[in-house]
Short mmCIF file of C-alpha atoms in Angstrom, two decimals:
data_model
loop_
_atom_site.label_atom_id
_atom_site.label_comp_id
_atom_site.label_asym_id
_atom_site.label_seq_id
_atom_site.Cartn_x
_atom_site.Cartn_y
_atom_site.Cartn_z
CA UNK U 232 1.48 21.31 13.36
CA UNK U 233 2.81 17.46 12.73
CA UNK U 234 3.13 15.82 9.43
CA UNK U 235 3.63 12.10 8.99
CA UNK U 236 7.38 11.44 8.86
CA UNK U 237 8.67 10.87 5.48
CA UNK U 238 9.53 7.59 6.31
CA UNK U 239 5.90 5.93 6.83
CA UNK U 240 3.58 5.31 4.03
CA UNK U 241 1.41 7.54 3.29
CA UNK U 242 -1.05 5.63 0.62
CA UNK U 243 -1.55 2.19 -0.19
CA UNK U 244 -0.42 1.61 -3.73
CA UNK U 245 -3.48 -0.49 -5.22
CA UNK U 246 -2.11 -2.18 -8.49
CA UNK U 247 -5.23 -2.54 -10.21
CA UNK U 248 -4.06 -4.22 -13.25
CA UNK U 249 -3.79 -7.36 -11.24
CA UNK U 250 -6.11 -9.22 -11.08
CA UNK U 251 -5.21 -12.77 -9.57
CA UNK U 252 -6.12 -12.09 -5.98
CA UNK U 253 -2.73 -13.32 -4.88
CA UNK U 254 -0.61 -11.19 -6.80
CA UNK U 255 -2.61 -8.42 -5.36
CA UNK U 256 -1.94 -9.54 -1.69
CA UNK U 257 1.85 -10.02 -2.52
CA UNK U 258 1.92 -6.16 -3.82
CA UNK U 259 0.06 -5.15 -0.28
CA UNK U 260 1.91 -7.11 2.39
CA UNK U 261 5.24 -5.16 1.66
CA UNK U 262 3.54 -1.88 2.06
CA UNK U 263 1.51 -2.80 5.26
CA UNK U 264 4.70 -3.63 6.87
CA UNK U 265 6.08 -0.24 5.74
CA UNK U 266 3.12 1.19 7.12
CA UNK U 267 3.49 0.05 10.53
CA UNK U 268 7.29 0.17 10.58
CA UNK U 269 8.70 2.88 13.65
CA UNK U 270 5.11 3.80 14.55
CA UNK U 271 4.68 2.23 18.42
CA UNK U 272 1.04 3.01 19.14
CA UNK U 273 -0.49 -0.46 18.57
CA UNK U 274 -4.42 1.39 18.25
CA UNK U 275 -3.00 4.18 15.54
CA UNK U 276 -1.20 0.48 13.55
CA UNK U 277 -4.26 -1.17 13.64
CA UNK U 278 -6.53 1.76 12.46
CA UNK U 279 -3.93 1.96 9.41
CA UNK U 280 -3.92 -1.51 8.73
CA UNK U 281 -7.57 -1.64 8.88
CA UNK U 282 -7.85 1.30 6.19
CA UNK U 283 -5.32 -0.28 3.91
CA UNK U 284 -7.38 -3.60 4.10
CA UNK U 285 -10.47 -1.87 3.24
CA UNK U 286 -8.84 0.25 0.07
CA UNK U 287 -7.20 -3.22 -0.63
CA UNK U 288 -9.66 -5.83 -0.85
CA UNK U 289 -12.76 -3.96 -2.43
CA UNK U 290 -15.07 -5.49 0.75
CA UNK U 291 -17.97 -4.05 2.61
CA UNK U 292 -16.63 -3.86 5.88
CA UNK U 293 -13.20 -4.94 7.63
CA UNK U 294 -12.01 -4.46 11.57
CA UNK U 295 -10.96 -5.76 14.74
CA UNK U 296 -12.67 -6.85 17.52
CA UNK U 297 -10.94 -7.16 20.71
CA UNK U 298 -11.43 -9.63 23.67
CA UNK U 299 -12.37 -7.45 26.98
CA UNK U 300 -14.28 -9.00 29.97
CA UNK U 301 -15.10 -11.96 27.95
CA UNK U 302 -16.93 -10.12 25.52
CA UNK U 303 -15.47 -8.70 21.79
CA UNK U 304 -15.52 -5.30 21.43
CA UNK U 305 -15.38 -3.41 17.77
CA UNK U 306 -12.43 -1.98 17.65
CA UNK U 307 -10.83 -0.09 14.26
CA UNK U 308 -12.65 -0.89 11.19
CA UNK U 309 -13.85 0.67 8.10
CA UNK U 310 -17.15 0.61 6.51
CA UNK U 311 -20.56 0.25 7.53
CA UNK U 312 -22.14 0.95 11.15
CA UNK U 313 -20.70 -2.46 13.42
CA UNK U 314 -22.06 -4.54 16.09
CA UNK U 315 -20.44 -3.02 19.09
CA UNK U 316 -19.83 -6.22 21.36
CA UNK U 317 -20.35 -10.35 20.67
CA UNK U 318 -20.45 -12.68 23.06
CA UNK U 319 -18.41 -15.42 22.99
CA UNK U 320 -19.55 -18.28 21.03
CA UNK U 321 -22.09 -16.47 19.08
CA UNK U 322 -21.83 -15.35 15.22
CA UNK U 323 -18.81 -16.26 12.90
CA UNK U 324 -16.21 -13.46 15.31
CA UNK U 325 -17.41 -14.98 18.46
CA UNK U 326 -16.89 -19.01 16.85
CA UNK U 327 -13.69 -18.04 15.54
CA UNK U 328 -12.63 -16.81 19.40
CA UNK U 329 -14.23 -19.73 21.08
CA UNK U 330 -12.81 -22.21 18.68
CA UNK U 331 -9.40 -20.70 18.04
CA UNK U 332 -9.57 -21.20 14.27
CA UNK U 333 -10.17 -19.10 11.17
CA UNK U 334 -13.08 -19.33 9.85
CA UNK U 335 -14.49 -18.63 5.69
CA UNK U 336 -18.16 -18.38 5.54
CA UNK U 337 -19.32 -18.53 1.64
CA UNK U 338 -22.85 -17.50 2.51
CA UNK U 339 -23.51 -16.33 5.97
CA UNK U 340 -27.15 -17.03 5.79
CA UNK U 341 -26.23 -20.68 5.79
CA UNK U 342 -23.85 -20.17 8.67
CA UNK U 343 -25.92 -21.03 12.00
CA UNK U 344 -26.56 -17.78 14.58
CA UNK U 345 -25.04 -15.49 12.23
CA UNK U 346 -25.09 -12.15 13.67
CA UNK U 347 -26.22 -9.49 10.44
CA UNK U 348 -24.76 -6.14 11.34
CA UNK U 349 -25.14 -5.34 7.77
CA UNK U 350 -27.87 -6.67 5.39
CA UNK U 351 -25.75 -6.62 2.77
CA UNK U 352 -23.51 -9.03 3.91
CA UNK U 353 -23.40 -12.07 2.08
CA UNK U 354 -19.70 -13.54 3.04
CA UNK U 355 -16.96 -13.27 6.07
CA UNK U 356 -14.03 -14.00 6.85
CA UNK U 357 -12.29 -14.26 10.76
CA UNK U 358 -9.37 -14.92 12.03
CA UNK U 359 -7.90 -14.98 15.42
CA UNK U 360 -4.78 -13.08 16.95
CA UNK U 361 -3.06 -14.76 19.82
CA UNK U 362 -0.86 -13.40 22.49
CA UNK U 363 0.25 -16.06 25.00
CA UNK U 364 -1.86 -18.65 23.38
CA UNK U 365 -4.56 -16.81 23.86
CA UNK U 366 -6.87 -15.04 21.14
CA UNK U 367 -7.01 -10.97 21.92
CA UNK U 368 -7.92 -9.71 18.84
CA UNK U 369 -10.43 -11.13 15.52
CA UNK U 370 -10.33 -9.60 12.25
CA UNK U 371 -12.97 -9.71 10.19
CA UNK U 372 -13.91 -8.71 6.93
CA UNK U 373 -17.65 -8.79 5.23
CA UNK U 374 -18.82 -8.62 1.20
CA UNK U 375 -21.44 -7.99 -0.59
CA UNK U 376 -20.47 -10.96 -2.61
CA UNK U 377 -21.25 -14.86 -1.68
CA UNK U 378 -17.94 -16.19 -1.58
CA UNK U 379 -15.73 -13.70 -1.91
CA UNK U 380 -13.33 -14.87 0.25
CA UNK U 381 -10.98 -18.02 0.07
CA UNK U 382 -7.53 -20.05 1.06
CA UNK U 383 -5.59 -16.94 -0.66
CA UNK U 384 -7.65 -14.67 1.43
CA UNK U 385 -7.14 -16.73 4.88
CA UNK U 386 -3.53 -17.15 3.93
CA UNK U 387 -2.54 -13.76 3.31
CA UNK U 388 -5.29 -12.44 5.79
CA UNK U 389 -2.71 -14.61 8.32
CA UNK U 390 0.01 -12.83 7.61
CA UNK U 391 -1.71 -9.62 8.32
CA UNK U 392 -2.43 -11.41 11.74
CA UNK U 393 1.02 -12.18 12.20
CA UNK U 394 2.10 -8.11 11.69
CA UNK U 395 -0.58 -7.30 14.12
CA UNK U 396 0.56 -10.07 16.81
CA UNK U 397 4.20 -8.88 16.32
CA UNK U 398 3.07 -4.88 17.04
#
């Protein structure tokens, strides 16, 4: 039988007393390094990472999608049922990997060829992962909420991106 070395987190720590959205991001960044800290299976960091998010941020859905054949491909997420693959170009993931650029979508019904893999999406957030210049990875994160997310979202949401560039 195997049991998670002592020296990994084991839970996310979710200070829910705070409720300025950055303070709440500077309590979780420590612990999501800790989390991925002597662990060298990139999929098994991710999947982590992507659970932490989730616990984290109170959203519908978050995950990765990963470029493959010139398509993205859902990778680890939590939540609701996903869109397996997007084509380049198309939806909020597939703009944010064509363009190269985060991207903060207040209401996606306003956002043109949004892809719905959930009704009850109502705001997204993407950003872009690059090795070698290149984008290999989105994350993305949905809410139920119009406008949910923000600068202090795409900020710290970056430095997740940088933890998952540097695994």
């Amino acid at each position: 039988m195997y049991f998670c070395p002592s020296f990994m987190a084991e839970s996310i720590f979710r200070p829910n007393h705070l409720t300025d959205k950055k303070a709440r991001y500077q309590s979780l960044l420590p612990q999501l390094h800790a989390l991925v800290k002597g662990e060298p299976d990139f999929l098994a960091n991710v999947s982590n990472l992507m659970a932490a998010l989730k616990e984290s941020l109170n959203c519908l859905w978050v995950g990765v999608y990963f470029v493959k054949n010139e398509q993205l491909v859902l990778g680890p997420f939590q939540g609701p049922v996903a869109c397996t693959r997007i084509a380049r170009g198309k939806g909020v993931c597939g703009t944010a990997w064509n363009e190269k650029r985060n991207i903060v979508v207040e209401d996606v019904d306003a956002f043109p060829g949004h892809i719905a893999c959930s009704s009850l999406s109502r705001s997204e957030i993407v950003l872009p992962a690059f090795k070698n210049d290149e984008v290999f990875l989105v994350l993305d994160a949905d809410s139920e909420q119009l406008a949910f997310f923000n600068h202090v979202d795409e900020e710290y949401l970056g430095e997740v991106i940088k933890i998952i560039e540097s695994l």
